[in-house]
């Protein structure tokens, strides 16, 4: 499947790297890769005609912190995404140094947690993953932090522009061995939250529609109390129009939790799929543009794995150069940075030894594609929005990524492979406030930017 294109990473020093987020760091409309460095500089990799170069502003490089998880989202409604960088200088419990929350204003990046007025709400518990969450569907996001050994946090801006931890009043301030998080319309039409935990049951926080959540993981049989969750990813694994969850368990059975309307989740993982690995990040994406998503398992100190659905069963397929038998995988992300309509896969390594990043691509096979970038009412990426594509007698769905545990966040684009299909019947975008737009007969092999139909009143 994959070919190695790591030579295109023009600045790629061996170091301890962890989470990766895809966002527009410099405001030019193209997405960059933010790579978290653990006691090493964070990297900002931008595509040029020659390859990826590092364009990290000095104030974001932060080489003295132990950066691990990262996510982007528009917290203040200014149309650009802020950046949450989670630091972990201890394994669990209380830590010495707080996280960073970078806001780009007046041409420079400012750490909101560094301001005197926010010193009483710093996150001083070691966390593992972070996602942006729009609990009201109004286009303003908070950052939900999955902590290990302390209460989870949900940082939002209040009416006075001050950071506030909304987790207690949202019923999200549980304490556990938090590892991973997903935020998307999973069991409601609003933004729900799945949190994968270690040494304890997973959480599935259902959005009540009033800004509060309730944990329904055990009720819906997705709690998996014997698992040690790491990477999680969402996809429609059985093509019934509902999102399902892949949950990788560290050195335990991996799960493929599928749901059907009105029923609890069922684990439909095949024997090969569930077999134990030292998994970290999991990614569901259509890498070869054949119209069907593959599932990539990034493993630590053992070969990575790739699965595809064959005869209604998820089977292991040839992963090609991305096998990485000796790779110390910690994080991974996808995006189409060179604009050729095919996804690139970037893998981070570290923890026990310094290693460079890896970059993989798939050969051009002539398959068609369509990419959809929904925007919020403020013009920022609409993370959590759901995009449906109808073509060739099939229906595909994607949720715009808000945070893909473990540690990472994918590009805010719905990427659809089409195979040989050259005509699309329609695209439907549904935002978290229920607003819906349908585009009839869009041309293939293009990127569609879809604005929210309402406008902001000054």
CSV table of C-alpha atoms in Angstrom, one decimal:
chain,number,residue,atom,x,y,z
A,1,UNK,CA,0.0,0.0,0.0
A,2,UNK,CA,2.4,2.7,1.2
A,3,UNK,CA,5.7,4.0,-0.3
A,4,UNK,CA,8.3,5.8,1.7
A,5,UNK,CA,8.6,9.6,1.0
A,6,UNK,CA,10.4,10.6,4.2
A,7,UNK,CA,13.1,12.3,2.0
A,8,UNK,CA,10.5,15.1,1.5
A,9,UNK,CA,10.8,16.0,5.2
A,10,UNK,CA,13.5,18.5,4.8
A,11,UNK,CA,13.8,19.3,8.5
A,12,UNK,CA,13.6,16.0,10.3
A,13,UNK,CA,16.0,15.7,13.2
A,14,UNK,CA,15.9,12.5,15.4
A,15,UNK,CA,14.1,13.5,18.6
A,16,UNK,CA,11.3,12.4,20.9
A,17,UNK,CA,8.1,13.3,19.1
A,18,UNK,CA,4.5,12.5,20.2
A,19,UNK,CA,1.2,14.0,19.0
A,20,UNK,CA,0.5,15.6,15.7
A,21,UNK,CA,-2.2,18.1,14.8
A,22,UNK,CA,-3.2,19.5,11.3
A,23,UNK,CA,-4.2,23.1,11.3
A,24,UNK,CA,-3.5,26.4,9.5
A,25,UNK,CA,-0.8,27.9,11.6
A,26,UNK,CA,0.2,30.8,9.4
A,27,UNK,CA,-3.2,31.9,8.1
A,28,UNK,CA,-2.5,31.4,4.4
A,29,UNK,CA,-5.4,28.9,3.9
A,30,UNK,CA,-3.1,25.8,3.7
A,31,UNK,CA,-2.7,23.3,6.5
A,32,UNK,CA,0.5,22.6,8.4
A,33,UNK,CA,1.6,19.8,10.7
A,34,UNK,CA,2.2,20.7,14.3
A,35,UNK,CA,4.4,18.0,15.9
A,36,UNK,CA,4.8,17.9,19.6
A,37,UNK,CA,8.4,17.5,20.8
A,38,UNK,CA,9.1,16.0,24.2
A,39,UNK,CA,12.0,18.0,25.7
A,40,UNK,CA,12.8,18.9,22.1
A,41,UNK,CA,11.4,21.7,19.9
A,42,UNK,CA,7.9,21.4,18.6
A,43,UNK,CA,7.9,21.4,14.8
A,44,UNK,CA,5.6,23.2,12.3
A,45,UNK,CA,6.0,21.4,8.9
A,46,UNK,CA,4.8,23.2,5.8
A,47,UNK,CA,4.6,21.9,2.3
A,48,UNK,CA,6.6,23.6,-0.4
A,49,UNK,CA,7.3,22.5,-4.0
A,50,UNK,CA,10.5,20.9,-2.7
A,51,UNK,CA,9.1,19.2,0.4
A,52,UNK,CA,8.2,20.0,4.0
A,53,UNK,CA,10.1,22.8,5.8
A,54,UNK,CA,10.0,23.8,9.4
A,55,UNK,CA,8.2,27.2,9.9
A,56,UNK,CA,7.7,27.0,13.6
A,57,UNK,CA,7.6,30.5,15.3
A,58,UNK,CA,10.0,30.7,18.2
A,59,UNK,CA,7.2,31.2,20.7
A,60,UNK,CA,5.6,27.9,19.8
A,61,UNK,CA,8.8,25.8,19.6
A,62,UNK,CA,8.9,25.5,23.4
A,63,UNK,CA,11.9,23.1,23.7
A,64,UNK,CA,12.0,23.0,27.5
A,65,UNK,CA,8.5,21.6,27.9
A,66,UNK,CA,7.4,17.9,27.5
A,67,UNK,CA,4.8,18.3,24.8
A,68,UNK,CA,2.7,15.2,24.2
A,69,UNK,CA,-0.9,15.9,23.0
A,70,UNK,CA,-2.1,18.6,20.7
A,71,UNK,CA,-5.4,19.9,19.2
A,72,UNK,CA,-6.6,23.0,17.3
A,73,UNK,CA,-10.0,24.7,17.5
A,74,UNK,CA,-11.5,28.2,17.3
A,75,UNK,CA,-12.2,29.0,21.0
A,76,UNK,CA,-12.9,32.7,20.6
A,77,UNK,CA,-14.9,32.9,17.4
A,78,UNK,CA,-12.4,34.9,15.4
A,79,UNK,CA,-12.3,32.5,12.5
A,80,UNK,CA,-8.9,31.1,13.2
A,81,UNK,CA,-7.9,28.1,15.3
A,82,UNK,CA,-6.2,28.3,18.7
A,83,UNK,CA,-3.7,25.6,19.6
A,84,UNK,CA,-3.8,23.5,22.8
A,85,UNK,CA,-0.5,21.8,23.7
A,86,UNK,CA,-0.7,19.3,26.5
A,87,UNK,CA,2.5,18.8,28.6
A,88,UNK,CA,3.3,15.7,30.6
A,89,UNK,CA,6.4,15.9,32.8
A,90,UNK,CA,5.2,13.0,35.1
A,91,UNK,CA,3.5,9.7,34.2
A,92,UNK,CA,0.3,10.5,36.1
A,93,UNK,CA,-1.2,12.8,38.7
A,94,UNK,CA,0.2,16.2,39.5
A,95,UNK,CA,2.8,17.7,37.3
A,96,UNK,CA,5.2,20.7,37.5
A,97,UNK,CA,4.4,22.6,34.3
A,98,UNK,CA,1.0,23.6,33.0
A,99,UNK,CA,-0.2,23.1,29.4
A,100,UNK,CA,-0.1,25.8,26.8
A,101,UNK,CA,-3.0,27.4,25.0
A,102,UNK,CA,-1.7,29.5,22.2
A,103,UNK,CA,-3.8,32.3,20.6
A,104,UNK,CA,-2.7,34.0,17.5
A,105,UNK,CA,-3.4,37.7,17.8
A,106,UNK,CA,-1.9,40.9,16.4
A,107,UNK,CA,0.7,38.9,14.5
A,108,UNK,CA,2.1,36.9,17.4
A,109,UNK,CA,1.3,33.8,19.5
A,110,UNK,CA,0.3,34.3,23.1
A,111,UNK,CA,0.0,31.6,25.7
A,112,UNK,CA,-3.4,32.3,27.4
A,113,UNK,CA,-2.3,30.1,30.4
A,114,UNK,CA,0.6,32.4,30.9
A,115,UNK,CA,-1.6,35.4,31.6
A,116,UNK,CA,-1.9,36.3,35.3
A,117,UNK,CA,-5.7,36.1,35.3
A,118,UNK,CA,-5.6,32.4,34.4
A,119,UNK,CA,-3.1,31.2,37.0
A,120,UNK,CA,-5.9,29.7,39.3
A,121,UNK,CA,-7.2,27.3,36.6
A,122,UNK,CA,-4.0,25.9,35.2
A,123,UNK,CA,-4.2,22.2,34.3
A,124,UNK,CA,-1.5,20.7,36.6
A,125,UNK,CA,-2.5,17.1,36.1
A,126,UNK,CA,-0.7,15.0,33.6
A,127,UNK,CA,-2.9,14.3,30.5
A,128,UNK,CA,-2.7,12.1,27.4
A,129,UNK,CA,-5.0,13.5,24.8
A,130,UNK,CA,-7.0,16.6,24.0
A,131,UNK,CA,-9.9,17.4,21.6
A,132,UNK,CA,-11.9,20.5,20.7
A,133,UNK,CA,-15.6,20.3,21.8
A,134,UNK,CA,-18.5,22.6,20.7
A,135,UNK,CA,-21.0,21.5,23.3
A,136,UNK,CA,-23.7,24.0,22.3
A,137,UNK,CA,-23.2,23.9,18.5
A,138,UNK,CA,-22.6,27.6,18.2
A,139,UNK,CA,-19.2,27.5,16.5
A,140,UNK,CA,-17.1,28.3,19.6
A,141,UNK,CA,-15.0,25.4,20.8
A,142,UNK,CA,-13.6,24.4,24.2
A,143,UNK,CA,-10.7,22.1,24.7
A,144,UNK,CA,-11.5,18.8,26.5
A,145,UNK,CA,-8.4,17.4,28.2
A,146,UNK,CA,-8.3,13.7,29.1
A,147,UNK,CA,-6.2,13.6,32.3
A,148,UNK,CA,-4.5,10.6,34.0
A,149,UNK,CA,-5.0,10.5,37.7
A,150,UNK,CA,-7.0,13.7,38.0
A,151,UNK,CA,-10.2,15.3,36.8
A,152,UNK,CA,-10.8,15.9,33.2
A,153,UNK,CA,-11.0,19.5,32.0
A,154,UNK,CA,-13.0,21.5,29.5
A,155,UNK,CA,-11.5,24.9,28.9
A,156,UNK,CA,-13.8,27.5,27.3
A,157,UNK,CA,-13.9,31.3,27.2
A,158,UNK,CA,-16.6,33.0,29.3
A,159,UNK,CA,-18.5,36.2,28.4
A,160,UNK,CA,-15.6,38.3,29.7
A,161,UNK,CA,-13.0,36.6,27.6
A,162,UNK,CA,-11.5,34.7,30.5
A,163,UNK,CA,-10.7,31.0,30.4
A,164,UNK,CA,-13.0,28.8,32.5
A,165,UNK,CA,-13.1,25.1,33.3
A,166,UNK,CA,-16.6,24.1,32.3
A,167,UNK,CA,-16.1,20.4,33.1
A,168,UNK,CA,-17.7,20.4,36.5
A,169,UNK,CA,-21.0,22.0,35.4
A,170,UNK,CA,-21.0,19.9,32.2
A,171,UNK,CA,-20.6,16.7,34.3
A,172,UNK,CA,-17.4,15.9,32.6
A,173,UNK,CA,-14.9,16.2,35.5
A,174,UNK,CA,-14.4,12.5,36.1
A,175,UNK,CA,-11.0,11.3,37.3
A,176,UNK,CA,-9.5,8.1,35.8
A,177,UNK,CA,-6.6,6.8,33.7
A,178,UNK,CA,-7.5,8.8,30.7
A,179,UNK,CA,-5.7,8.0,27.4
A,180,UNK,CA,-7.7,9.0,24.3
A,181,UNK,CA,-10.6,11.0,23.2
A,182,UNK,CA,-13.0,11.5,20.2
A,183,UNK,CA,-15.6,14.2,19.9
A,184,UNK,CA,-18.3,13.9,17.2
A,185,UNK,CA,-22.1,13.3,16.8
A,186,UNK,CA,-21.8,9.6,17.7
A,187,UNK,CA,-25.1,8.8,19.5
A,188,UNK,CA,-26.9,12.1,19.1
A,189,UNK,CA,-26.9,14.8,16.4
A,190,UNK,CA,-24.8,17.0,18.7
A,191,UNK,CA,-21.2,16.6,19.8
A,192,UNK,CA,-20.8,13.6,22.0
A,193,UNK,CA,-17.5,12.5,23.6
A,194,UNK,CA,-15.9,9.1,23.7
A,195,UNK,CA,-13.0,8.8,26.2
A,196,UNK,CA,-10.8,5.7,26.2
A,197,UNK,CA,-9.3,4.8,29.6
A,198,UNK,CA,-6.6,2.6,31.1
A,199,UNK,CA,-7.1,0.5,34.2
A,200,UNK,CA,-10.9,1.2,34.0
A,201,UNK,CA,-13.9,1.4,31.9
A,202,UNK,CA,-14.2,3.8,28.9
A,203,UNK,CA,-16.6,6.8,29.0
A,204,UNK,CA,-19.2,7.7,26.4
A,205,UNK,CA,-20.6,11.1,27.3
A,206,UNK,CA,-23.9,11.7,25.5
A,207,UNK,CA,-24.7,15.3,24.9
A,208,UNK,CA,-28.0,16.3,26.6
A,209,UNK,CA,-28.5,19.3,24.5
A,210,UNK,CA,-28.3,21.8,27.4
A,211,UNK,CA,-24.6,21.9,27.8
A,212,UNK,CA,-24.4,18.9,30.0
A,213,UNK,CA,-23.4,15.3,29.4
A,214,UNK,CA,-24.2,11.9,30.8
A,215,UNK,CA,-22.0,8.8,30.7
A,216,UNK,CA,-23.8,6.0,28.8
A,217,UNK,CA,-20.8,3.8,28.0
A,218,UNK,CA,-22.0,0.8,30.1
A,219,UNK,CA,-25.6,1.2,29.0
A,220,UNK,CA,-24.4,1.0,25.3
A,221,UNK,CA,-21.8,-1.7,26.0
A,222,UNK,CA,-18.8,0.3,24.8
A,223,UNK,CA,-17.3,0.6,28.3
A,224,UNK,CA,-14.9,-2.4,28.0
A,225,UNK,CA,-13.8,-2.5,31.6
A,226,UNK,CA,-10.9,-4.9,31.0
A,227,UNK,CA,-9.3,-2.9,28.2
A,228,UNK,CA,-6.4,-0.5,28.4
A,229,UNK,CA,-7.4,2.0,25.7
A,230,UNK,CA,-5.0,3.8,23.4
A,231,UNK,CA,-5.8,4.9,19.9
A,232,UNK,CA,-9.5,5.4,18.9
A,233,UNK,CA,-11.0,6.3,15.5
A,234,UNK,CA,-14.5,6.8,14.1
A,235,UNK,CA,-15.9,5.4,10.8
A,236,UNK,CA,-19.0,3.8,9.4
A,237,UNK,CA,-17.5,0.3,9.4
A,238,UNK,CA,-20.7,-1.5,8.2
A,239,UNK,CA,-22.1,1.1,5.9
A,240,UNK,CA,-25.4,1.6,7.8
A,241,UNK,CA,-25.1,5.4,8.1
A,242,UNK,CA,-24.0,5.4,11.7
A,243,UNK,CA,-20.5,6.0,13.2
A,244,UNK,CA,-18.7,3.1,14.7
A,245,UNK,CA,-15.6,3.1,17.0
A,246,UNK,CA,-12.2,1.4,16.6
A,247,UNK,CA,-10.6,1.2,20.0
A,248,UNK,CA,-7.1,-0.2,20.3
A,249,UNK,CA,-6.1,-1.7,23.7
A,250,UNK,CA,-2.5,-1.7,24.7
A,251,UNK,CA,-1.3,-5.3,24.7
A,252,UNK,CA,-4.9,-6.4,24.7
A,253,UNK,CA,-7.8,-7.2,22.3
A,254,UNK,CA,-8.6,-4.4,19.9
A,255,UNK,CA,-12.3,-3.6,19.5
A,256,UNK,CA,-14.5,-2.7,16.5
A,257,UNK,CA,-17.6,-1.3,18.3
A,258,UNK,CA,-20.4,-1.1,15.7
A,259,UNK,CA,-23.8,0.4,16.5
A,260,UNK,CA,-27.3,-0.1,15.0
A,261,UNK,CA,-30.3,2.2,15.5
A,262,UNK,CA,-31.8,1.7,19.0
A,263,UNK,CA,-29.3,-1.0,20.0
A,264,UNK,CA,-26.1,-1.1,22.1
A,265,UNK,CA,-22.7,-1.4,20.4
A,266,UNK,CA,-21.4,-4.8,19.3
A,267,UNK,CA,-17.8,-5.7,19.0
A,268,UNK,CA,-17.4,-7.1,15.4
A,269,UNK,CA,-13.6,-7.3,15.4
A,270,UNK,CA,-12.4,-10.4,13.5
A,271,UNK,CA,-9.8,-12.6,15.2
A,272,UNK,CA,-7.0,-11.0,13.1
A,273,UNK,CA,-8.2,-7.5,13.8
A,274,UNK,CA,-8.5,-8.0,17.6
A,275,UNK,CA,-5.1,-9.6,18.0
A,276,UNK,CA,-2.9,-7.9,20.6
A,277,UNK,CA,-0.4,-5.2,19.7
A,278,UNK,CA,1.3,-2.3,21.4
A,279,UNK,CA,-0.9,0.1,19.6
A,280,UNK,CA,-0.8,3.9,19.9
A,281,UNK,CA,-2.6,6.1,17.3
A,282,UNK,CA,-5.3,4.5,15.1
A,283,UNK,CA,-6.5,6.2,11.9
A,284,UNK,CA,-9.4,5.4,9.6
A,285,UNK,CA,-9.0,6.9,6.1
A,286,UNK,CA,-9.3,6.0,2.4
A,287,UNK,CA,-5.6,6.1,1.6
A,288,UNK,CA,-5.9,4.5,-1.9
A,289,UNK,CA,-9.1,6.4,-2.9
A,290,UNK,CA,-11.0,3.2,-3.8
A,291,UNK,CA,-14.1,4.4,-2.0
A,292,UNK,CA,-13.6,2.4,1.2
A,293,UNK,CA,-11.7,3.4,4.3
A,294,UNK,CA,-8.7,1.5,5.6
A,295,UNK,CA,-7.7,1.3,9.3
A,296,UNK,CA,-4.1,2.0,10.3
A,297,UNK,CA,-2.6,0.8,13.6
A,298,UNK,CA,0.5,2.7,14.6
A,299,UNK,CA,2.4,0.3,17.0
A,300,UNK,CA,5.3,0.8,19.4
A,301,UNK,CA,8.4,-1.2,18.8
A,302,UNK,CA,6.6,-3.7,16.6
A,303,UNK,CA,5.3,-3.7,13.0
A,304,UNK,CA,2.4,-1.3,12.1
A,305,UNK,CA,-0.7,-2.9,10.7
A,306,UNK,CA,-3.3,-2.0,8.0
A,307,UNK,CA,-6.8,-3.4,7.6
A,308,UNK,CA,-9.4,-3.3,4.9
A,309,UNK,CA,-12.8,-4.8,4.5
A,310,UNK,CA,-12.9,-7.8,2.3
A,311,UNK,CA,-16.1,-9.9,2.0
A,312,UNK,CA,-17.6,-8.1,5.0
A,313,UNK,CA,-14.6,-8.9,7.2
A,314,UNK,CA,-11.8,-6.6,8.2
A,315,UNK,CA,-8.6,-8.3,7.1
A,316,UNK,CA,-5.0,-7.4,7.4
A,317,UNK,CA,-3.5,-6.2,4.1
A,318,UNK,CA,0.0,-5.4,2.8
A,319,UNK,CA,1.1,-2.2,4.4
A,320,UNK,CA,4.1,-1.7,2.3
A,321,UNK,CA,6.9,0.6,3.5
A,322,UNK,CA,4.9,1.7,6.5
A,323,UNK,CA,5.5,-1.6,8.3
A,324,UNK,CA,8.2,0.0,10.5
A,325,UNK,CA,9.2,-3.1,12.4
A,326,UNK,CA,11.7,-1.1,14.5
A,327,UNK,CA,9.6,2.1,14.7
A,328,UNK,CA,8.9,3.5,18.2
A,329,UNK,CA,5.5,4.8,17.1
A,330,UNK,CA,3.9,7.5,19.3
A,331,UNK,CA,1.5,9.4,17.0
A,332,UNK,CA,0.3,9.8,13.5
A,333,UNK,CA,-1.8,12.0,11.3
A,334,UNK,CA,-3.1,12.3,7.7
A,335,UNK,CA,-3.8,15.1,5.3
A,336,UNK,CA,-3.4,16.0,1.6
A,337,UNK,CA,-0.6,18.6,1.8
A,338,UNK,CA,0.7,18.5,-1.7
A,339,UNK,CA,-2.8,18.9,-3.3
A,340,UNK,CA,-2.8,15.7,-5.4
A,341,UNK,CA,-6.0,14.3,-3.9
A,342,UNK,CA,-4.3,11.5,-2.1
A,343,UNK,CA,-3.7,11.4,1.7
A,344,UNK,CA,-0.2,11.5,3.1
A,345,UNK,CA,0.5,9.6,6.3
A,346,UNK,CA,2.9,11.1,8.9
A,347,UNK,CA,4.2,9.0,11.8
A,348,UNK,CA,5.9,10.3,14.9
A,349,UNK,CA,8.3,8.3,17.0
A,350,UNK,CA,10.0,8.6,20.4
A,351,UNK,CA,9.5,7.8,24.1
A,352,UNK,CA,12.3,5.3,24.5
A,353,UNK,CA,14.7,6.6,21.9
A,354,UNK,CA,15.1,9.4,19.4
A,355,UNK,CA,13.9,8.8,15.9
A,356,UNK,CA,12.9,11.0,13.0
A,357,UNK,CA,9.4,11.3,11.5
A,358,UNK,CA,8.3,9.1,8.7
A,359,UNK,CA,6.2,10.2,5.6
A,360,UNK,CA,4.2,7.8,3.5
A,361,UNK,CA,2.1,8.1,0.3
A,362,UNK,CA,0.3,5.7,-2.0
A,363,UNK,CA,0.9,5.3,-5.7
A,364,UNK,CA,-1.3,7.2,-8.1
A,365,UNK,CA,-3.9,4.7,-9.3
A,366,UNK,CA,-6.1,7.1,-11.2
A,367,UNK,CA,-9.0,6.9,-8.7
A,368,UNK,CA,-11.2,9.9,-8.3
A,369,UNK,CA,-11.8,11.8,-5.1
A,370,UNK,CA,-13.6,14.7,-3.5
A,371,UNK,CA,-12.6,16.7,-0.4
A,372,UNK,CA,-15.0,18.8,1.6
A,373,UNK,CA,-14.0,21.6,4.1
A,374,UNK,CA,-17.0,22.9,6.0
A,375,UNK,CA,-16.6,26.2,7.9
A,376,UNK,CA,-18.3,27.5,11.1
A,377,UNK,CA,-20.4,30.6,11.1
A,378,UNK,CA,-17.2,32.4,12.0
A,379,UNK,CA,-15.2,31.0,9.1
A,380,UNK,CA,-13.0,28.5,11.0
A,381,UNK,CA,-12.9,24.8,10.3
A,382,UNK,CA,-16.2,23.2,11.5
A,383,UNK,CA,-14.7,20.4,13.5
A,384,UNK,CA,-17.4,17.9,14.4
A,385,UNK,CA,-19.6,18.6,11.4
A,386,UNK,CA,-20.8,15.5,9.5
A,387,UNK,CA,-20.5,15.3,5.7
A,388,UNK,CA,-22.4,12.7,3.6
A,389,UNK,CA,-21.5,11.8,0.0
A,390,UNK,CA,-23.9,9.9,-2.3
A,391,UNK,CA,-22.3,8.4,-5.4
A,392,UNK,CA,-22.3,5.2,-7.3
A,393,UNK,CA,-25.3,3.7,-5.5
A,394,UNK,CA,-23.5,4.1,-2.1
A,395,UNK,CA,-23.5,6.6,0.8
A,396,UNK,CA,-20.3,7.5,2.6
A,397,UNK,CA,-20.1,9.6,5.8
A,398,UNK,CA,-17.3,11.5,7.5
A,399,UNK,CA,-17.0,13.5,10.7
A,400,UNK,CA,-14.7,16.5,10.5
A,401,UNK,CA,-12.0,15.6,13.0
A,402,UNK,CA,-12.0,17.3,16.4
A,403,UNK,CA,-9.3,15.1,18.0
A,404,UNK,CA,-8.3,11.6,17.3
A,405,UNK,CA,-6.9,9.8,20.3
A,406,UNK,CA,-4.2,8.9,20.9
A,407,UNK,CA,-2.6,12.4,21.2
A,408,UNK,CA,-3.4,13.6,17.7
A,409,UNK,CA,-5.8,15.5,15.5
A,410,UNK,CA,-6.3,15.0,11.8
A,411,UNK,CA,-7.0,17.6,9.1
A,412,UNK,CA,-10.4,19.3,9.3
A,413,UNK,CA,-11.5,17.9,5.9
A,414,UNK,CA,-13.9,15.2,4.8
A,415,UNK,CA,-11.8,13.1,2.4
A,416,UNK,CA,-13.7,10.8,0.0
A,417,UNK,CA,-12.2,8.3,-2.4
A,418,UNK,CA,-14.5,7.4,-5.3
A,419,UNK,CA,-12.6,4.7,-7.2
A,420,UNK,CA,-13.7,4.7,-10.8
A,421,UNK,CA,-16.9,6.7,-10.1
A,422,UNK,CA,-16.7,10.0,-11.9
A,423,UNK,CA,-20.1,11.5,-10.9
A,424,UNK,CA,-21.3,12.5,-7.5
A,425,UNK,CA,-25.1,12.8,-6.9
A,426,UNK,CA,-24.9,15.1,-3.9
A,427,UNK,CA,-22.9,16.2,-0.9
A,428,UNK,CA,-24.7,17.1,2.4
A,429,UNK,CA,-23.1,19.0,5.3
A,430,UNK,CA,-24.7,19.0,8.7
A,431,UNK,CA,-23.4,21.4,11.3
A,432,UNK,CA,-23.6,20.9,15.0
A,433,UNK,CA,-26.4,23.4,15.3
A,434,UNK,CA,-28.6,21.3,13.0
A,435,UNK,CA,-28.0,23.6,10.0
A,436,UNK,CA,-27.8,21.5,6.8
A,437,UNK,CA,-26.6,22.3,3.2
A,438,UNK,CA,-26.9,20.0,0.2
A,439,UNK,CA,-24.8,20.5,-2.9
A,440,UNK,CA,-26.1,18.7,-6.0
A,441,UNK,CA,-23.8,17.1,-8.6
A,442,UNK,CA,-20.5,18.6,-7.5
A,443,UNK,CA,-17.5,17.9,-9.8
A,444,UNK,CA,-15.0,15.3,-8.7
A,445,UNK,CA,-11.3,15.7,-8.0
A,446,UNK,CA,-11.6,19.1,-6.2
A,447,UNK,CA,-11.7,20.6,-2.7
A,448,UNK,CA,-15.1,22.1,-1.8
A,449,UNK,CA,-15.1,24.8,0.9
A,450,UNK,CA,-18.6,25.0,2.3
A,451,UNK,CA,-19.6,28.1,4.3
A,452,UNK,CA,-22.2,28.0,7.0
A,453,UNK,CA,-25.4,29.5,5.6
A,454,UNK,CA,-25.9,31.9,8.4
A,455,UNK,CA,-23.9,35.0,9.0
A,456,UNK,CA,-22.7,36.6,12.2
A,457,UNK,CA,-24.5,39.8,13.2
A,458,UNK,CA,-22.0,42.4,14.6
